[in-house]
Structure formats: C-alpha cells, structure tokens
C-alpha cells in the first residue's frame, strides 16, 4: 500500500567538495578546492595492521607545507580551509580537526547517530564547524568542537561554508532537492536567506551521458554533484553532472534571488577546441575567483582527476546563450577557438557583463570592499555592457531594424553610449531612430535634473 | 541503488494554454484563449514537400482578421496575444514571432538546448517574451528577440504572462509540482511574488476517471493541465484534470497568498443539467473575465474541443461548498437547474462574494482601476455578501439557534445589515439575540467614533 | 510514459493526534491529548443493528465527566478540546460537533468530496473548526459550522489548532512532505507564518525497525506520525516514527524558523533503564507542557497504548547530543540511570537551556505572559545556561585547553558568570586565560556604558 516508501530508497553517500571515487586505484581525493586538496591512500586489505594515509597538499607552496598522517579511523569526509582540515567518519559519527602543522590544537569528538544515519557533509571555517547527516540533523560547533546548536532539516547531501555563512544542499525522495543558505553570526544572530528552497540542479538521470554516469560516479555522488563552494565574492556556487556552473544571485533579498547558469563548461571546451567533439575532456571545478573558474582539466575515460594532480587551469565564464552550430565547428585552423557570429558574441557579452555586474554590486553594497578593486571591476563591467549593446545596435541598424535598434538603445546605461548610438544611427541614415534615441537621452537628462531638484 | 532516478522518468511535453492533442484527426489547436486560437493542420506524411499549415483565428471578428501561414519548422508551442503570436519548435529550440498581419516585424531565433532538453512552454506579452525548458532554463527576451535574462529554475511545464508579470508552473519528480509568479519591470526591477511555491493541482493519477485520462490526454498533458492564464483582473488561474478553476488570491502579499477553488465546473454542468449524470459534457477553459468563466462546452468522448470550434460559452463561478445530493437530482422538470436548499445557496453566495471581493479589492489597491467599473462591482459584492448572510441569519432564527445567528451577525459588514438583522430577530421573538446584535452595532459605532477621534 | 503516476500512489488515511489502530482488538483510541481521549468500540459485524460506541474520557476527573454516545455514522477522525469534540467520517464527508455534556449545541454538516477524496484531518478550537482532505481542500468553519473559508493546498495528512492558529501537515509524492502554520484572526486577518515549508520528519521507510512498522502501524499512519500538537507555550510539535519530539522554534520570524529535536524519547528510555536494550518500551506522546513531555509509557509488542489506558507519565526533554556508549551501559546497579560523563551532561544542559530559553522568550515577546511564571522560568534557564558553560569551562581549564576555555567564556551571558570564570582560570593557574576573560568582561562593560551613554 505505501508503495512509495520502498521504491524511493536513496543511498546517502558522504560528499566533500571536489571529492573523487577510488575507482580502480588505491587512492582518491577526499576534497579539493582553490587552496589545495586532501587525498587518501587506502591501506592494503588483508593486513591487520593496515590503515589509510591521508595527505594534505596545497597549490600555493610559498604559504603552506604539505603534511600527512596515518588514519586509523577511516575518515571519508573532509573540509579543507586555510587554517586546518576537518574530517569525519560518516558511519561512526567521529569528527576530527587538525590545524595545519599545529599538533596542539587538534581535537576529536563523537556525535550520536541513529541506526542507519550517516554523516553526509561537513564544513569548517575559522568561525564555525557544520556537520550534516542523512537524517537531516545539522549540528553546529565552534572551532574547538563545542556544540553550539542543533536543528533538523531535510537530509543533507552537501555543505559549504564561508565565514559565518553556510550553504547546504538537501535531498530526499520525500523532500525533493533543495538548498539552504544561512548565517549564524554572534552579533546579529541566526538568519536564513533561503531555507530548503528548490535547487535547480540537472541530475545524472536527466542527462544520460552513458560513460561518465555508467556506474562509478553516480554510486559515489548520486546527485552528480562535483563541487559546491562560495565564490571569492561570497556567492554560493554549484557544479553538477551537466558540467554547468550555477551561481546564486541576489540571495540577500529573497524576492530577487535567482540561480544563474554562469557557464556551460562543456560548451567552452568545445569552443576552445575549435568545435571538435571532445567528449573525453572535462572540467573538474575548484572555485570561482571573480569571473574565472579555477579547475583541473581532466582528460580520458573518468570524469574526475587522477594521480598525480595536473596543475589548475583557468577559464573565463560565458553565459550559455550560444548555440553549437555545426558550420562554425568546421574551421580551417582546427586548433583555434570557434569563430562565432559577432552578434551572438555581443549578446553573450551583454548578458555576462550585466549578470557579473549585478553579482558584484550586491556584494559591494552589503559586505563592502573585499579586495579593494571592486569599484574598478564594476566600472569595467559597465563599460563592457554598453559596448556590447552598441555592437548589437549597430548590427540592427545595418539590418534597417529600427524597432529592434530602439529597444536596444533603451538598455544602454551611460550617456556617452546614447551619444554613440545616435552617431551610429546617423551613419546608417535612420533618422527616425536618431530622433528616438535623442528623445531618450533628453528624457533621461530631464529626469536627472528633476531628481536632483 | 539510486533506484529513484530511473523509475521517476517524466516525459516532458510542450504545453500551451488550451492546446489539444491531434487525437485521431490531422488537426489540433496549438493554443486557445479569450482572444482566439491558433490551429495546425498536419501535412500529409510520405510526401517530401509536405508541411503543416498554421491558422490564427479570432473570436472578435470586428477587431482581428484570421490569417494562416505554411509552417516548415513544425512549431508545437504557441502563445497568442492581441498583438501577435509567438511560436516555438520544442526540440530544435527555434522561436518565431509574428505580429498579426504585419510581415515586417517578424523574427526567428534559435536558443541552445542541451541533449534531451526541450522547450516546454512560452509566453508573449507586449513587453516580454518568456521561454521555459524541461531542464528549467528560463530565458527572457524583449519583443524583438533580444536576450535580456537567463536563469535556472526547476523544469518548466507551463507559462502564462500579462504585461510584465509571468506565471510559471514547474514539475519534476525531484522538485515536485510548484509555481512561480514574478514581475520583470524596467522601472522596479525583478521581483518574485512566489518562487517555486507548491501548486495544489489535482493530478490525473489522483482522479482515475478512466475515459478522459485513458491514454491520449495524459500523454499529451502529463499533469492534466488544460489551461493556465491571468484573469482580466490580473490573478493567475489554473484549470486542471479535475475541471476545477483555481485562482491565486492576495499573491502580492506572500503571507496571505492562497489558492482558491473558484468553481468545480463539472459540478456546475451537473447542476445546470438538472442533476443528471453528464459524464460526456465538459468545460474547456478560455479565460476568467471578472466572475465569468469563458469556455468551450465540449460534448462527446474527448475532453477537448474538436473542429470546427463551437462558439464560446459563459458560466458564473460558484465556490465548491455544495454537496451533490441525489434527492435534489430527481426533479420533475429535468431540463432545469437543480433546486438547492436555500441555506446552501446562501452559504455559497456568502463565500463567493467575500472571495471575489477580496480578489478585486487587492487588484484595485495595488494596480488601480483597470476598466473603470471596479468600485461599482465591489459595492455590489459587498451588498451580496450581507444579503446572503442575512438569509443565513434568518434561517438560524427560525431554528431558534441563537448562538449560530449571533455568530453570523458578527460577520455582517454594513450598519444597515445589522439593523436588518435586529428586525429579523425581533420578528422571530429572540430578544436575547436582538440585544446581542444591538450591542455589536453599538460597539462598532463607538469604535468608529474613536478611530475618527 | 508517465510512470511516476502509478508507482507513487499513496494511500491517505484519516489521522487524529494520538490515534491508534484497532489492531486485533475491537476498540481503538480515536484521539488522545493532555485533556483526555476519545475511544471507539466497534459494533459486532454481521448484525444489522450493529453500531459503534464512542466514549470521551478525561484525565482531570475534577473538571470533566466521561460520556459516550452511539455512533451510527462511523466517525473515524476526532479532535478533542476542553469545550467539545469534533468528529468526521472520512469517506462520507460528514462533520459532527458535540459540546461536552451539552446536547443543545450539537450540529452535523456534510461537505462535498470529489470521487476518491477523503477527509484526512480535522481540528477544533473555541474559535475555529478546520477540515482538511486528501485532495488538499482546507475548509474553515466557525464553531457553529458556518463555512468561513476554503482554499486548496497540498494534500493534508494532519492538523492541530490552538486559538486562531492552525498547524497543518501535507504530503503527496508530487508535493513532498511539508507543513503550514497560519493564523486566521478576525481582527488581524489571515497570516501564514509558513506555507508548505519542508517538514523534516524521519519516515518509517527510513528507519527500518521491523517490529513496529511491520504492517499494522504504517497501514494506519503511513508517514509514521504519532501526534501533532501545540505546546502549552504555543509552539507546534511533531512526534513521528523515530520517537523524536520536534518543536518549531521562532516561527513568528520566517528568517529564523527552525525545527529543533527537543528529545529522542527512545534514548531517554535507554538512559533511564540503566542503558539496557529496551526495545519493547516506548513513549506515546500526549503533549508538551513547558519542558515536560506528557506521555503514556507503552510496553509490549505494539507501539501504541492498549486498553485500559495507563496513567500519563512525564519526562523532561533532553537535546539529542549524547552518544549511547556501551561502556556507560554496563553499570553495577542496573536499575539506575546511566552515568554519563559530566562534560557531556553539561554540554546537553547548555544547549537545552539555550533552546528552551529562546522558545519561551519568543512566546513571551509576542503573546505576553500566559501562565504568569514565564519570567521566573526564563531566569532559571539563564542561570542553568551559564552554570553548564562554567562546568565546561572548568573542564577545559583542567585540560589546559586555553583556546577552548576562552571560546566557552565568550558564550557566557551574565557578568557574575564571567567573574566566576576568572576565578576558575586563576585556580588553574592559566594566567593568559585570566587576562582574556577579564578583557571580555571589560569590553562588555564598556559596551554597556556606551549603549546607555
């Protein structure tokens, strides 16, 4: 009678950002991000004294020093920060924190788990430790392992944290796929920006690309998650089975919050390869630094990086508005980027500069300057925005499409861009359009005068 | 192990408001609303030169003129407005816009789709074009096809739009059944009134009325949706497999938002037919004009209208609070409406005038007068409200039920209605009740004095 | 193609707080709470004149008097209040209200149900009657049965009410498991505190404890719900298949709302039994009075209480942060409570006093004093909070863990507690720590001066 209960059994797996399966080797990455990676070498089976070895490696060798330790507990979840690493053993409920190269500040703690409950995700920052389970228990600790809070949410499948902010992914057949974003600040108290709101992740079962999701990876990461993290500007990001980078925009104001697809990394691989079918090249995400996706470029049969780890690569984000046209693909010099129609390129740039501008403006307004160059970056984005619009405007002018050109002029932000639009329209001898844009410019001028009053 | 992924495969289908399947014929309605309908005649199979013909027909022949065109692309989604028609080919990602009888302003555009992604729903207004897909990509364009925005939500199954407002239905086995309602206004920016909130649609699988949902219709519209649209007063409406018209009330204030069942059209068909079992008569919705459901009355085996289209009919909404009593059904003159007990009728009228009054008051307060007669209509509703209450009050008086009568008097709004209640109670010689109602009247008078103070 | 529809058929069952199945007997409890219980004796089958008998029994015999009546309708849902009892017959749509021992104020009413729709849950208060169905229709009536409102939500599986506030649990395979919490006040209007927000209930299928959920109970209560109720301080509570008491905290402010696991009653049974495996002892919940769970202690094969009903028991809540350690379990005197490590006990007390304090402070701030002793209770909780922290602080001092001790001192609330911490640190001869805590104390003093300034 209660059929739904049996069929919808979902197997919860411990998940850490950037973690990989053992596959056929004896080693795997426990976690990976822009700071570095923790990896585990499995002890030989059959030997009583056998145990795992965990190594913490860093990308910036000038700031950090690699270290390793023998792991008798079998930790299978990890969160790596600039200060230390938090580990958990998902079935035993054991937590273990190590400050990098500081043996004194380590601690180990055990939390209660109900029968068949598992720790599924953990996250550490300098301020907070977060532990989530397959039953939805979310426990907060201070950096010395003192329990500060407990609550029950839908089952947790992934967690990321930055400062006092926590981003959490939930899934169960009964509760659906959702995310929570909240802050637990000692001064301002607890505050949910989102609580189990729908997370529009594309799932392995929806994409059916046999190879990658044949067996190993969906067993390891049933929702196809590859990483979850905060961008350097503080926005939550998700990278899933479809190799699309999603970023949460305007999350501080619930009525404006949106998930934006910042890039389809498989499209970018295609574009950069000159439009060849490159099914065996993939992006393994590390983090989003400004408008750059740091990643490991993975080649071969597996979707995840092997040992030793290649050096990180960088890729500028591109909004997925461009169609993979076969014509574009067949190019003479096949090592070059695909030559895309200029209109298409301009439309993407227009959307990208608008979206990145909105993301940065929101951070700047609420959290203030983080790196000192935010105003400069914002100005550059505003310039790119108007320039791309003017290219679309010019193209509409050469097609004599006054209506479209006029609709594009409306979107221009700067006065000098309107002046440029008028010149373009004049050169195209579209006098109705010239009059229209001039009228817009005057109306805005009036409005500014009045608002200054 | 990840059983849920395979079992819950849902087949996404392009959906347009009022669209019908081909069934066994060579033609179908692509969309249908109070303005008119677009219909498609399938080209003969087996002929290389074969192609579809699409015709746009209108109900108001004094304002619009029917036209048709040859469709070489195979458009299968359509949104019809007073200005034009937006089409999409769900698998190819092709959009095509035609202004009615204006060949110059047409445009065609292609959007990127991932493998197995489909366009599922589109909507056009004079201000915006919206395109939703089975992967949840929601793209916004201006009326010239310039991309203005992109976001990812849960998979989209239906969209309607009015001015700058967009109503969107989402479904996937992982995200559930939900709706979004938002505004994208150039002056006030983007604003979500609801974002993937639960949509309480009754689904085909829940009703099991074999005939209609045997095969063809659920294959065509898996969630049983018949139409989604905005009412003339600007409220989102849904009409599903259960033939119930749902309207979203007080959506501008999230903490008060409710889905109200405005009418069970199959009950109304029953009532109007004198209580006969009329399983082969159904309502096919076009739109909600004030308190009138415009529809096509469908007779026969199919739930959807055939060719040629009968003239639209009108039906006043009735809140579903009345029980189908068999006694009432067996009436002498079987062509007449069912005679319902007067108490039952009064209770329905009381609820209806309250609900319609709240809907209209909300629109009036936030969007202002739309047709100029809103104040008059509101007054009429307030009058009907008190009158129906007084009938219930009189009935309680004749049953000597002072408690109930008193509870009804509390709901009265106008002072003159309280006076009338006192007279009714006096006639029934219920002096305790007279005193109670008089006390209410005095208390309200005091309160008004004080608040004017 | 629409596979999900058939597989996910969920069988809706009428649910009342504390209700039990017939099991193998001829009697069952229709509902049960801190006031009393309604129980039903099934009429003998095969006899035409056979009918059920319903008895209303009370715990406080000085205030209430047991009564019974013959039930010809077969009521299977019940809500018991201090004033009366509301019944419903789930398939026929019949409602019946009886004021305790007042035959005059009774009424019976029928509501329309669609084919295969069922009444699933009802609730009565002195102000409101609420009726929810398996199709999600939620109807509101005044205490005389006059329909005041109707709306459609996701299918309803349980309802509780207190004054003008309504707590509602929803479930369907398409809408997930969620809850709504709202107020319908004649003065302030309708207000949703939560609308179909996710409810983090652990479900029978997730726990697999064969015995209890072998057959009878999940057929009776498919989601494993045992009770839903408002606590005496007005917070919604849920008690499910996992025997954990969840309470909704800070629900008046949406951005702070959390479900808190107030106690794992099976852990408490284990602890109190001296750590023995006591699988056949269970807690059947009645209500939460301040920090005390009123319940019936159930022994034997069934999870639910049998006839006659044992007297109610009381159990103080304990936050589930303690691990069931086997060592602790093997104690000499096995009738005693388990001796838990003092640090563990202090950490639980710290969290408990914080959580209970937040719950009570929220009620006090918004609804004012309810019983007159709330300020006293709040002060006691604040004292317990600091005392438990000081014990943890002392323990960190004896381990020479200055970092941890310092992090604990930060959480102290009262000035005198900081003074005590300084003394403890002095005694442990941790002078760095003494300086740190002294600095905290001074900083707070300054801050207070300035804020008064």
PDB file of N, CA, C and O in Angstrom, chain A residues 383-406:
ATOM      1  N   UNK A 383      31.272  49.378 -18.631  1.00  0.00           N
ATOM      2  CA  UNK A 383      31.761  49.727 -19.966  1.00  0.00           C
ATOM      3  C   UNK A 383      31.523  48.611 -20.966  1.00  0.00           C
ATOM      4  O   UNK A 383      31.017  48.840 -22.071  1.00  0.00           O
ATOM      5  N   UNK A 384      31.838  47.388 -20.567  1.00  0.00           N
ATOM      6  CA  UNK A 384      31.647  46.231 -21.452  1.00  0.00           C
ATOM      7  C   UNK A 384      30.176  46.057 -21.812  1.00  0.00           C
ATOM      8  O   UNK A 384      29.830  45.701 -22.943  1.00  0.00           O
ATOM      9  N   UNK A 385      29.324  46.348 -20.831  1.00  0.00           N
ATOM     10  CA  UNK A 385      27.873  46.238 -21.031  1.00  0.00           C
ATOM     11  C   UNK A 385      27.426  47.156 -22.173  1.00  0.00           C
ATOM     12  O   UNK A 385      26.815  46.715 -23.152  1.00  0.00           O
ATOM     13  N   UNK A 386      27.754  48.436 -22.065  1.00  0.00           N
ATOM     14  CA  UNK A 386      27.316  49.385 -23.099  1.00  0.00           C
ATOM     15  C   UNK A 386      27.962  49.097 -24.447  1.00  0.00           C
ATOM     16  O   UNK A 386      27.320  49.219 -25.500  1.00  0.00           O
ATOM     17  N   UNK A 387      29.237  48.686 -24.414  1.00  0.00           N
ATOM     18  CA  UNK A 387      29.917  48.423 -25.693  1.00  0.00           C
ATOM     19  C   UNK A 387      29.268  47.264 -26.439  1.00  0.00           C
ATOM     20  O   UNK A 387      29.060  47.316 -27.646  1.00  0.00           O
ATOM     21  N   UNK A 388      28.924  46.221 -25.708  1.00  0.00           N
ATOM     22  CA  UNK A 388      28.307  45.067 -26.376  1.00  0.00           C
ATOM     23  C   UNK A 388      26.926  45.445 -26.917  1.00  0.00           C
ATOM     24  O   UNK A 388      26.539  45.036 -28.010  1.00  0.00           O
ATOM     25  N   UNK A 389      26.200  46.261 -26.160  1.00  0.00           N
ATOM     26  CA  UNK A 389      24.885  46.716 -26.627  1.00  0.00           C
ATOM     27  C   UNK A 389      25.025  47.543 -27.903  1.00  0.00           C
ATOM     28  O   UNK A 389      24.219  47.423 -28.837  1.00  0.00           O
ATOM     29  N   UNK A 390      26.058  48.398 -27.943  1.00  0.00           N
ATOM     30  CA  UNK A 390      26.253  49.249 -29.126  1.00  0.00           C
ATOM     31  C   UNK A 390      26.567  48.388 -30.349  1.00  0.00           C
ATOM     32  O   UNK A 390      26.138  48.723 -31.465  1.00  0.00           O
ATOM     33  N   UNK A 391      27.271  47.285 -30.153  1.00  0.00           N
ATOM     34  CA  UNK A 391      27.543  46.409 -31.293  1.00  0.00           C
ATOM     35  C   UNK A 391      26.247  45.781 -31.808  1.00  0.00           C
ATOM     36  O   UNK A 391      26.022  45.680 -33.013  1.00  0.00           O
ATOM     37  N   UNK A 392      25.378  45.384 -30.874  1.00  0.00           N
ATOM     38  CA  UNK A 392      24.078  44.846 -31.293  1.00  0.00           C
ATOM     39  C   UNK A 392      23.247  45.930 -31.983  1.00  0.00           C
ATOM     40  O   UNK A 392      22.546  45.674 -32.974  1.00  0.00           O
ATOM     41  N   UNK A 393      23.354  47.145 -31.455  1.00  0.00           N
ATOM     42  CA  UNK A 393      22.634  48.295 -32.016  1.00  0.00           C
ATOM     43  C   UNK A 393      23.089  48.549 -33.453  1.00  0.00           C
ATOM     44  O   UNK A 393      22.272  48.706 -34.365  1.00  0.00           O
ATOM     45  N   UNK A 394      24.400  48.545 -33.652  1.00  0.00           N
ATOM     46  CA  UNK A 394      24.948  48.777 -34.986  1.00  0.00           C
ATOM     47  C   UNK A 394      24.481  47.702 -35.961  1.00  0.00           C
ATOM     48  O   UNK A 394      24.116  47.985 -37.119  1.00  0.00           O
ATOM     49  N   UNK A 395      24.445  46.474 -35.474  1.00  0.00           N
ATOM     50  CA  UNK A 395      24.004  45.375 -36.320  1.00  0.00           C
ATOM     51  C   UNK A 395      22.528  45.535 -36.697  1.00  0.00           C
ATOM     52  O   UNK A 395      22.145  45.299 -37.843  1.00  0.00           O
ATOM     53  N   UNK A 396      21.702  45.946 -35.741  1.00  0.00           N
ATOM     54  CA  UNK A 396      20.281  46.178 -36.031  1.00  0.00           C
ATOM     55  C   UNK A 396      20.133  47.308 -37.040  1.00  0.00           C
ATOM     56  O   UNK A 396      19.267  47.275 -37.920  1.00  0.00           O
ATOM     57  N   UNK A 397      21.003  48.330 -36.911  1.00  0.00           N
ATOM     58  CA  UNK A 397      20.956  49.452 -37.850  1.00  0.00           C
ATOM     59  C   UNK A 397      21.262  48.967 -39.270  1.00  0.00           C
ATOM     60  O   UNK A 397      20.579  49.346 -40.220  1.00  0.00           O
ATOM     61  N   UNK A 398      22.272  48.104 -39.412  1.00  0.00           N
ATOM     62  CA  UNK A 398      22.608  47.676 -40.778  1.00  0.00           C
ATOM     63  C   UNK A 398      21.518  46.769 -41.352  1.00  0.00           C
ATOM     64  O   UNK A 398      21.393  46.673 -42.566  1.00  0.00           O
ATOM     65  N   UNK A 399      20.692  46.140 -40.481  1.00  0.00           N
ATOM     66  CA  UNK A 399      19.536  45.400 -40.993  1.00  0.00           C
ATOM     67  C   UNK A 399      18.314  46.296 -41.115  1.00  0.00           C
ATOM     68  O   UNK A 399      17.208  45.796 -41.349  1.00  0.00           O
ATOM     69  N   UNK A 400      18.496  47.597 -40.915  1.00  0.00           N
ATOM     70  CA  UNK A 400      17.390  48.561 -41.014  1.00  0.00           C
ATOM     71  C   UNK A 400      16.258  48.248 -40.023  1.00  0.00           C
ATOM     72  O   UNK A 400      15.105  48.609 -40.271  1.00  0.00           O
ATOM     73  N   UNK A 401      16.584  47.555 -38.936  1.00  0.00           N
ATOM     74  CA  UNK A 401      15.540  47.175 -37.975  1.00  0.00           C
ATOM     75  C   UNK A 401      15.433  48.241 -36.887  1.00  0.00           C
ATOM     76  O   UNK A 401      16.012  48.122 -35.803  1.00  0.00           O
ATOM     77  N   UNK A 402      14.664  49.276 -37.181  1.00  0.00           N
ATOM     78  CA  UNK A 402      14.559  50.427 -36.277  1.00  0.00           C
ATOM     79  C   UNK A 402      13.964  50.026 -34.927  1.00  0.00           C
ATOM     80  O   UNK A 402      14.433  50.445 -33.873  1.00  0.00           O
ATOM     81  N   UNK A 403      12.926  49.178 -34.977  1.00  0.00           N
ATOM     82  CA  UNK A 403      12.278  48.751 -33.738  1.00  0.00           C
ATOM     83  C   UNK A 403      13.275  48.078 -32.802  1.00  0.00           C
ATOM     84  O   UNK A 403      13.377  48.427 -31.626  1.00  0.00           O
ATOM     85  N   UNK A 404      14.023  47.127 -33.342  1.00  0.00           N
ATOM     86  CA  UNK A 404      14.984  46.395 -32.528  1.00  0.00           C
ATOM     87  C   UNK A 404      16.091  47.326 -32.028  1.00  0.00           C
ATOM     88  O   UNK A 404      16.459  47.292 -30.844  1.00  0.00           O
ATOM     89  N   UNK A 405      16.604  48.170 -32.924  1.00  0.00           N
ATOM     90  CA  UNK A 405      17.673  49.095 -32.530  1.00  0.00           C
ATOM     91  C   UNK A 405      17.197  49.977 -31.378  1.00  0.00           C
ATOM     92  O   UNK A 405      17.908  50.186 -30.389  1.00  0.00           O
ATOM     93  N   UNK A 406      15.993  50.460 -31.504  1.00  0.00           N
ATOM     94  CA  UNK A 406      15.431  51.331 -30.472  1.00  0.00           C
ATOM     95  C   UNK A 406      15.295  50.577 -29.144  1.00  0.00           C
ATOM     96  O   UNK A 406      15.582  51.107 -28.071  1.00  0.00           O
TER      97      UNK A 406
END
